[in-house]
Coordinates of C-alpha atoms and ligand atoms in Angstrom, one line a residue:
M139 CA 153.7 74.7 -101.2
P140 CA 152.1 78.3 -101.7
L141 CA 154.7 81.0 -100.8
S142 CA 152.2 82.5 -98.4
R143 CA 152.6 79.3 -96.1
L144 CA 156.1 80.1 -95.8
Y145 CA 155.9 83.8 -95.2
L146 CA 152.9 83.8 -92.9
P147 CA 154.8 82.3 -89.9
L148 CA 157.8 84.5 -90.7
L149 CA 155.6 87.7 -90.6
G150 CA 154.2 86.4 -87.2
V151 CA 157.5 86.0 -85.6
L152 CA 158.6 89.7 -87.0
F153 CA 155.3 91.1 -85.6
S154 CA 155.7 89.7 -82.2
C155 CA 159.3 91.0 -82.1
Y156 CA 158.0 94.3 -83.2
S157 CA 155.3 94.4 -80.5
C158 CA 157.8 93.1 -77.9
T159 CA 160.2 96.2 -78.7
I160 CA 157.2 98.4 -78.3
T161 CA 156.2 97.0 -74.9
N162 CA 159.7 97.1 -73.7
S163 CA 160.2 100.7 -74.8
D164 CA 156.7 101.6 -73.2
T165 CA 158.0 100.1 -69.9
A166 CA 161.2 102.1 -70.4
L167 CA 159.3 105.3 -70.9
A168 CA 157.1 104.7 -67.9
N169 CA 160.1 103.7 -65.8
P170 CA 163.2 105.4 -67.1
P171 CA 166.4 104.4 -65.5
S172 CA 167.0 106.3 -62.3
L173 CA 168.4 106.0 -59.0
K174 CA 165.1 105.3 -57.4
T175 CA 164.2 102.6 -59.8
A176 CA 167.6 101.0 -59.8
Y177 CA 167.7 100.8 -55.9
Q178 CA 164.0 99.9 -55.5
G179 CA 163.9 96.9 -53.2
N180 CA 167.2 97.9 -51.4
F181 CA 166.5 101.3 -49.7
H182 CA 164.9 104.5 -50.5
I183 CA 167.0 107.1 -52.3
G184 CA 166.4 110.7 -51.1
A185 CA 167.5 114.3 -51.4
A186 CA 167.4 117.4 -49.4
L187 CA 165.3 120.1 -51.1
N188 CA 166.0 123.9 -50.6
R189 CA 163.3 126.5 -50.8
P190 CA 163.4 127.2 -54.6
Q191 CA 163.1 123.3 -55.2
I192 CA 160.2 122.9 -52.9
Y193 CA 158.4 125.6 -54.9
E194 CA 159.5 124.0 -58.2
A195 CA 160.9 127.2 -59.4
D196 CA 163.2 125.4 -61.9
S197 CA 161.3 123.0 -64.2
V198 CA 164.5 121.0 -64.8
A199 CA 165.3 120.5 -61.2
A200 CA 161.6 119.6 -60.5
A201 CA 161.7 117.0 -63.2
L202 CA 164.9 115.6 -62.0
I203 CA 163.7 115.2 -58.3
R204 CA 160.5 113.5 -59.3
K205 CA 162.5 111.1 -61.6
E206 CA 165.4 110.2 -59.4
F207 CA 164.3 110.3 -55.9
N208 CA 161.7 108.6 -53.7
S209 CA 162.2 110.3 -50.6
I210 CA 162.7 114.0 -49.6
T211 CA 163.9 116.0 -46.7
A212 CA 163.6 119.7 -46.3
E213 CA 167.1 121.0 -46.2
N214 CA 166.1 124.2 -44.2
M215 CA 162.4 124.9 -44.0
M216 CA 161.3 122.8 -41.2
K217 CA 163.9 124.2 -38.8
W218 CA 162.9 126.1 -35.8
M219 CA 163.8 129.5 -37.1
H220 CA 161.7 129.1 -40.2
I221 CA 158.7 127.1 -38.9
H222 CA 158.3 128.7 -35.5
P223 CA 159.8 132.1 -35.5
G224 CA 157.7 133.7 -32.8
V225 CA 156.3 132.3 -29.6
D226 CA 152.8 131.9 -30.9
S227 CA 153.6 132.0 -34.5
F228 CA 154.3 129.1 -36.8
Q229 CA 154.9 129.6 -40.5
F230 CA 153.8 126.4 -42.1
E231 CA 153.5 127.6 -45.7
A232 CA 157.0 126.2 -47.2
A233 CA 156.7 123.1 -44.9
D234 CA 153.2 122.4 -46.3
K235 CA 154.3 123.0 -49.8
F236 CA 157.2 120.4 -49.1
V237 CA 154.7 117.8 -47.7
T238 CA 152.2 118.2 -50.6
L239 CA 155.0 117.6 -53.1
G240 CA 156.2 114.6 -51.4
E241 CA 152.6 113.2 -51.2
E242 CA 151.9 113.9 -54.8
N243 CA 154.9 112.0 -55.9
D244 CA 154.4 109.2 -53.4
M245 CA 157.7 109.9 -51.8
F246 CA 158.9 108.9 -48.1
I247 CA 158.7 112.3 -46.4
V248 CA 161.3 113.1 -43.8
G249 CA 161.0 115.8 -41.2
H250 CA 164.2 117.6 -40.4
T251 CA 164.5 118.5 -37.5
L252 CA 162.7 119.0 -34.4
V253 CA 165.2 119.6 -31.6
W254 CA 168.6 121.2 -32.7
H255 CA 170.8 123.7 -30.8
S256 CA 171.3 125.5 -34.0
Q257 CA 169.1 127.6 -36.4
L258 CA 166.6 128.4 -33.4
A259 CA 164.4 131.4 -33.5
P260 CA 165.9 134.2 -31.4
W261 CA 162.9 134.0 -28.8
V262 CA 164.0 130.7 -27.7
Q263 CA 167.4 132.0 -26.5
E264 CA 165.5 134.1 -24.0
I265 CA 163.9 131.4 -22.1
T266 CA 165.6 131.0 -18.8
D267 CA 163.7 128.4 -16.7
R268 CA 163.1 124.7 -16.9
D269 CA 159.3 124.7 -16.8
S270 CA 159.0 127.1 -19.5
M271 CA 161.5 125.5 -21.7
L272 CA 159.6 122.2 -21.2
Q273 CA 156.6 123.7 -22.1
H274 CA 157.8 125.4 -25.2
L275 CA 159.6 122.4 -26.4
Q276 CA 156.4 120.2 -26.0
N277 CA 154.3 122.7 -27.9
H278 CA 157.0 122.8 -30.7
V279 CA 157.2 119.1 -31.2
S280 CA 153.5 118.3 -30.7
K281 CA 152.2 121.0 -32.9
I282 CA 154.6 120.3 -35.8
V283 CA 154.5 116.5 -35.7
G284 CA 150.6 116.7 -35.1
R285 CA 150.2 118.9 -38.3
Y286 CA 152.0 116.4 -40.4
K287 CA 150.6 113.3 -38.9
D288 CA 150.2 110.4 -41.3
S289 CA 152.1 112.5 -44.0
V290 CA 155.7 113.0 -42.8
R291 CA 156.8 109.3 -42.3
G292 CA 160.0 109.8 -40.3
W293 CA 161.2 112.5 -38.1
D294 CA 164.9 113.6 -37.1
V295 CA 163.6 114.3 -33.6
V296 CA 166.9 115.1 -32.1
N297 CA 169.8 116.4 -34.3
E298 CA 173.5 116.7 -33.2
A299 CA 173.3 116.4 -29.4
L300 CA 176.6 114.9 -29.0
N301 CA 180.2 116.2 -28.8
E302 CA 183.1 114.4 -30.6
D303 CA 183.9 112.6 -27.6
G304 CA 180.5 111.0 -27.3
S305 CA 179.4 113.2 -24.4
L306 CA 176.3 115.3 -24.6
R307 CA 176.8 118.7 -26.3
S308 CA 176.1 121.6 -24.1
S309 CA 172.9 123.4 -25.2
L310 CA 170.1 125.5 -24.1
F311 CA 168.0 122.3 -23.7
L312 CA 170.7 120.4 -21.7
E313 CA 171.3 123.4 -19.7
L314 CA 167.7 124.0 -18.7
I315 CA 166.2 120.7 -18.8
G316 CA 169.0 118.2 -18.4
D317 CA 169.4 115.1 -20.3
E318 CA 165.8 114.3 -19.9
Y319 CA 165.0 116.5 -22.8
L320 CA 166.1 113.7 -25.0
L321 CA 163.6 111.4 -23.6
K322 CA 160.8 113.9 -23.6
A323 CA 161.4 114.9 -27.3
F324 CA 160.8 111.5 -28.4
E325 CA 158.0 110.8 -26.1
W326 CA 156.2 114.0 -27.4
A327 CA 156.9 113.1 -30.9
A328 CA 155.6 109.4 -30.4
A329 CA 152.5 110.9 -28.8
A330 CA 151.7 113.2 -31.6
D331 CA 152.1 110.7 -34.4
P332 CA 152.5 107.0 -33.2
A333 CA 152.9 105.7 -36.7
A334 CA 155.8 108.0 -37.6
E335 CA 159.3 106.8 -37.3
L336 CA 161.6 108.6 -35.1
Y337 CA 165.4 109.1 -35.5
Y338 CA 168.5 110.5 -33.8
N339 CA 170.6 112.3 -36.5
D340 CA 174.3 113.4 -36.2
Y341 CA 177.6 113.7 -38.1
S342 CA 181.0 112.1 -37.5
L343 CA 178.9 109.0 -36.3
C344 CA 181.7 106.7 -37.7
N345 CA 184.2 108.1 -35.1
P346 CA 184.6 105.3 -32.3
A347 CA 184.2 107.8 -29.5
K348 CA 181.1 109.5 -30.9
R349 CA 179.7 106.3 -31.8
E350 CA 179.8 105.0 -28.3
G351 CA 178.0 108.2 -27.2
A352 CA 175.1 107.4 -29.8
I353 CA 174.9 104.0 -28.8
A354 CA 174.5 105.0 -25.1
L355 CA 172.0 107.7 -26.2
V356 CA 169.9 105.1 -27.9
K357 CA 170.2 102.5 -25.2
R358 CA 169.1 105.0 -22.5
L359 CA 165.9 105.8 -24.6
Q360 CA 165.3 102.0 -25.1
A361 CA 165.8 101.3 -21.4
N362 CA 163.1 103.9 -20.5
G363 CA 160.8 102.4 -22.9
V364 CA 160.9 105.3 -25.3
K365 CA 160.4 104.8 -28.9
I366 CA 163.2 105.2 -31.3
D367 CA 163.3 103.7 -34.7
G368 CA 166.6 104.7 -36.3
I369 CA 169.9 106.4 -36.4
G370 CA 170.8 108.8 -39.2
M371 CA 174.5 108.8 -40.0
Q372 CA 175.0 112.1 -41.8
G373 CA 177.5 111.5 -44.6
H374 CA 179.3 114.5 -44.8
W375 CA 182.3 112.7 -45.9
G376 CA 185.6 113.1 -47.9
L377 CA 187.4 111.2 -50.6
D378 CA 189.3 109.1 -48.2
S379 CA 187.7 109.4 -44.8
P380 CA 186.1 108.0 -42.9
S381 CA 187.4 104.6 -44.0
L382 CA 185.1 102.0 -45.3
E383 CA 186.0 99.9 -42.4
E384 CA 184.7 102.5 -39.9
I385 CA 181.5 103.1 -42.0
E386 CA 180.9 99.4 -41.8
N387 CA 181.7 99.1 -38.1
S388 CA 179.1 101.9 -37.4
I389 CA 176.4 100.3 -39.6
L390 CA 176.9 97.2 -37.8
A391 CA 177.1 98.7 -34.2
Y392 CA 173.8 100.8 -34.7
S393 CA 171.9 97.9 -36.5
A394 CA 172.8 95.6 -33.5
L395 CA 170.6 98.0 -31.3
G396 CA 167.7 96.9 -33.1
V397 CA 167.2 100.2 -34.9
K398 CA 167.2 101.1 -38.7
V399 CA 170.3 102.7 -40.1
M400 CA 169.9 105.6 -42.5
I401 CA 172.7 107.4 -44.4
T402 CA 171.5 111.0 -44.3
E403 CA 173.0 114.2 -45.5
L404 CA 175.4 112.4 -48.0
D405 CA 177.8 114.6 -49.8
I406 CA 181.7 113.9 -50.6
N407 CA 183.9 116.8 -50.3
V408 CA 186.6 117.1 -53.0
I409 CA 188.3 120.5 -52.1
P410 CA 190.7 121.1 -49.3
N411 CA 189.3 121.1 -45.8
P412 CA 190.9 123.8 -43.6
W413 CA 190.4 121.4 -40.6
D414 CA 193.1 119.2 -42.0
L415 CA 195.6 121.9 -42.0
E416 CA 197.5 121.9 -38.8
G417 CA 197.3 125.1 -36.9
A418 CA 195.0 126.7 -39.7
D419 CA 192.4 128.9 -38.6
V420 CA 189.1 128.8 -40.3
N421 CA 188.7 132.5 -40.9
Q422 CA 188.5 135.2 -43.5
N423 CA 192.2 134.6 -44.5
F424 CA 191.2 131.7 -46.8
E425 CA 188.6 133.6 -48.8
G426 CA 189.6 134.0 -52.4
S427 CA 192.7 131.9 -51.8
P428 CA 193.4 129.7 -54.9
F429 CA 194.9 127.0 -52.7
M430 CA 191.5 126.6 -50.8
D431 CA 189.5 126.8 -54.1
P432 CA 191.4 124.9 -56.6
Y433 CA 188.7 124.2 -59.2
P434 CA 186.5 127.2 -59.9
A435 CA 186.3 126.4 -63.6
G436 CA 185.6 122.6 -63.4
L437 CA 186.6 119.4 -61.6
P438 CA 189.7 117.8 -63.2
D439 CA 189.1 114.6 -64.6
S440 CA 191.4 112.9 -62.2
V441 CA 189.3 114.0 -59.2
Q442 CA 186.1 113.2 -61.1
I443 CA 187.3 109.7 -61.3
Q444 CA 188.4 109.6 -57.5
L445 CA 184.9 110.9 -56.6
A446 CA 183.3 108.3 -58.8
Q447 CA 185.3 105.5 -57.1
R448 CA 184.6 106.8 -53.7
Y449 CA 180.7 106.6 -54.4
E450 CA 180.9 103.3 -56.0
D451 CA 182.7 102.0 -53.0
I452 CA 180.3 103.4 -50.4
F453 CA 177.3 102.2 -52.4
K454 CA 178.8 98.7 -52.6
L455 CA 179.1 98.8 -48.7
F456 CA 175.5 100.1 -48.5
L457 CA 174.2 97.2 -50.8
K458 CA 176.1 94.7 -48.8
H459 CA 174.2 95.9 -45.8
E460 CA 170.8 96.7 -47.4
D461 CA 169.1 94.6 -44.7
K462 CA 170.1 97.3 -42.2
I463 CA 169.9 100.4 -44.2
A464 CA 166.4 101.8 -44.9
R465 CA 167.4 105.1 -46.7
V466 CA 170.3 106.9 -48.4
T467 CA 169.5 110.6 -48.6
F468 CA 172.0 113.1 -50.5
W469 CA 172.2 116.6 -48.9
G470 CA 171.2 118.4 -52.1
V471 CA 170.3 117.7 -55.7
N472 CA 173.1 119.2 -57.7
D473 CA 176.5 120.6 -57.0
G474 CA 175.5 124.2 -57.4
Q475 CA 173.0 124.0 -54.5
S476 CA 175.2 122.3 -52.1
W477 CA 175.9 124.0 -48.7
K478 CA 179.6 122.7 -49.3
N479 CA 180.2 125.7 -51.6
D480 CA 179.8 127.9 -48.5
W481 CA 181.1 126.1 -45.6
P482 CA 183.5 126.1 -44.0
I483 CA 184.8 128.9 -46.3
K484 CA 182.1 131.1 -48.4
G485 CA 181.9 131.1 -52.1
R486 CA 184.1 128.2 -53.2
T487 CA 183.2 125.8 -55.9
N488 CA 182.9 122.2 -54.7
Y489 CA 181.5 119.1 -56.4
P490 CA 180.1 116.8 -53.8
L491 CA 176.9 115.3 -55.3
L492 CA 175.9 113.1 -58.3
F493 CA 174.5 115.8 -60.6
D494 CA 176.5 118.8 -61.8
R495 CA 175.7 122.4 -62.1
A496 CA 173.8 121.8 -65.2
F497 CA 171.9 118.9 -63.5
Q498 CA 173.6 116.3 -65.6
P499 CA 174.6 113.1 -64.2
K500 CA 178.4 112.8 -63.3
K501 CA 180.6 109.8 -63.7
A502 CA 179.9 109.1 -60.1
Y503 CA 176.1 108.6 -60.9
H504 CA 176.9 106.2 -63.6
R505 CA 179.1 104.1 -61.3
V506 CA 176.4 104.1 -58.6
M507 CA 173.9 103.1 -61.2
G508 CA 176.4 100.6 -62.7
L509 CA 176.5 98.6 -59.5
K510 CA 172.8 97.7 -60.0
K511 CA 173.3 96.8 -63.6
L512 CA 175.8 94.1 -62.6
D513 CA 173.2 92.9 -60.1
E514 CA 170.4 92.1 -62.6
Ligands
G3I1268 O1 168.2 132.2 -47.4 C1 169.2 133.2 -47.1 C2 169.4 134.1 -48.2 O2 168.3 135.0 -48.2 C3 170.7 135.0 -47.8 O3 171.0 135.9 -48.9 C4 172.1 134.1 -47.8 C5 173.2 134.9 -47.3 O4 174.3 133.9 -46.9 O5 171.6 133.1 -46.7 C6 170.6 132.4 -46.9 O6 170.4 131.5 -45.8 C7 171.3 130.4 -45.7 C8 170.6 129.1 -45.8 O7 171.4 128.0 -45.5 C9 170.1 128.8 -47.2 O8 171.0 128.8 -48.2 C10 171.9 130.6 -44.3 O9 172.7 131.7 -44.2 C11 172.8 129.4 -44.0 O10 173.1 129.4 -42.7 C12 171.9 128.1 -44.1 O11 172.8 127.1 -43.9 C13 172.2 125.6 -43.8 C14 172.8 125.2 -42.6 O12 172.3 123.8 -42.4 C15 172.2 125.9 -41.3 O13 170.9 125.9 -41.1 C16 172.5 124.8 -44.8 O14 171.7 125.3 -46.1 C17 172.0 123.4 -44.7 O15 172.7 122.5 -45.8 C18 172.8 122.9 -43.5 O16 172.2 121.7 -43.1 C19 172.7 121.0 -41.9 C20 171.8 120.0 -41.4 O17 170.5 120.8 -41.2 C21 172.2 119.4 -40.1 N1 173.4 118.7 -40.4 C22 174.6 119.5 -41.0 C23 174.1 120.1 -42.3 C24 175.2 121.0 -42.8 O18 175.5 122.2 -42.0

């Protein structure tokens, strides 16, 4: 038998292996491993963007945002004081830029937030009668939702309207309008963009008393025929609390209302929390205190491992309830940007997110990604 008869099939096999390698690596190049690709089919993975990130001031940050996330929320630029600073003046520039960025990258764009007692423009504080508050609130909600109709796909319509005991927080809106302001806000948002998802968003929603308050709020809207699509559980959590059990109980309780559950504003605090110190006052006394700011030069490995474990545990739970959870949004992109460096004490060094100050993935990132590898 001529040698070529033996070699040709062998060459064919070698060539097909080679072309198979090329195809696989092409796919890998087009779809490099990332949070959004790993969790595609489970839930959206989002990040809150600050102003420089919206304007893509840093090319490394911009590339990372495009690679890792398929949903974005404006950390600050859609808040009342920024977007509606004067009675008749709206500042849409940064919000427009944010929405364009999301559209160009086919991201699920979240509007944050329409009705919040905090970060209001000063002129709102001067409103003193019910009719005028109703009229200004309606104008605010309708103008903003209307402008981004069909672009912003979900709105945090009302943010943080509850006290820790589940009662309604006293605010200018509650004081002047009464609790009807909640119904009205959702109705106006639905009228301005019937296709947008509408959410109630708050922190400490795993605490049983506040959870009951949130459930009552959603039921009240539903009983009045007002559209509400989801609950945003802000995930400003710690290494040990809330417990996985309370997180799970809450996901189940909210989902039982027939609304989507979103984990919004996720970050895990790793430095001392002054609220845990009995009798401690959060004030200037703690600024510059090494006890309160223990890791200015870097996170020790032991804590890095605890953080990674906590992220793995909570993502395992999110995956268990993927049929109820529509989105998990981190409150920031990397540690350097996080609000947790400045709250409740200014100028500390915290490490709450999946990317470090140099935008490198941390152990926690790899553990969150690892959960999906086991799945395949
Ligand atoms: O932009 C100014 C800057 O010019 C100035 O030099 C600096 C001085 O401190 O302040 C900068 O503004 C700060 C802004 O964040 C941007 O960093 C404000 O003081 C500060 O109050 C503001 O904090 C934001 C906070 O909401 C209040 O709006 C945080 O970034 C933002 O992460 C935080 O997000 C909230 C959610 O909207 C609702 N849930 C709780 C969450 C955490 O508080």
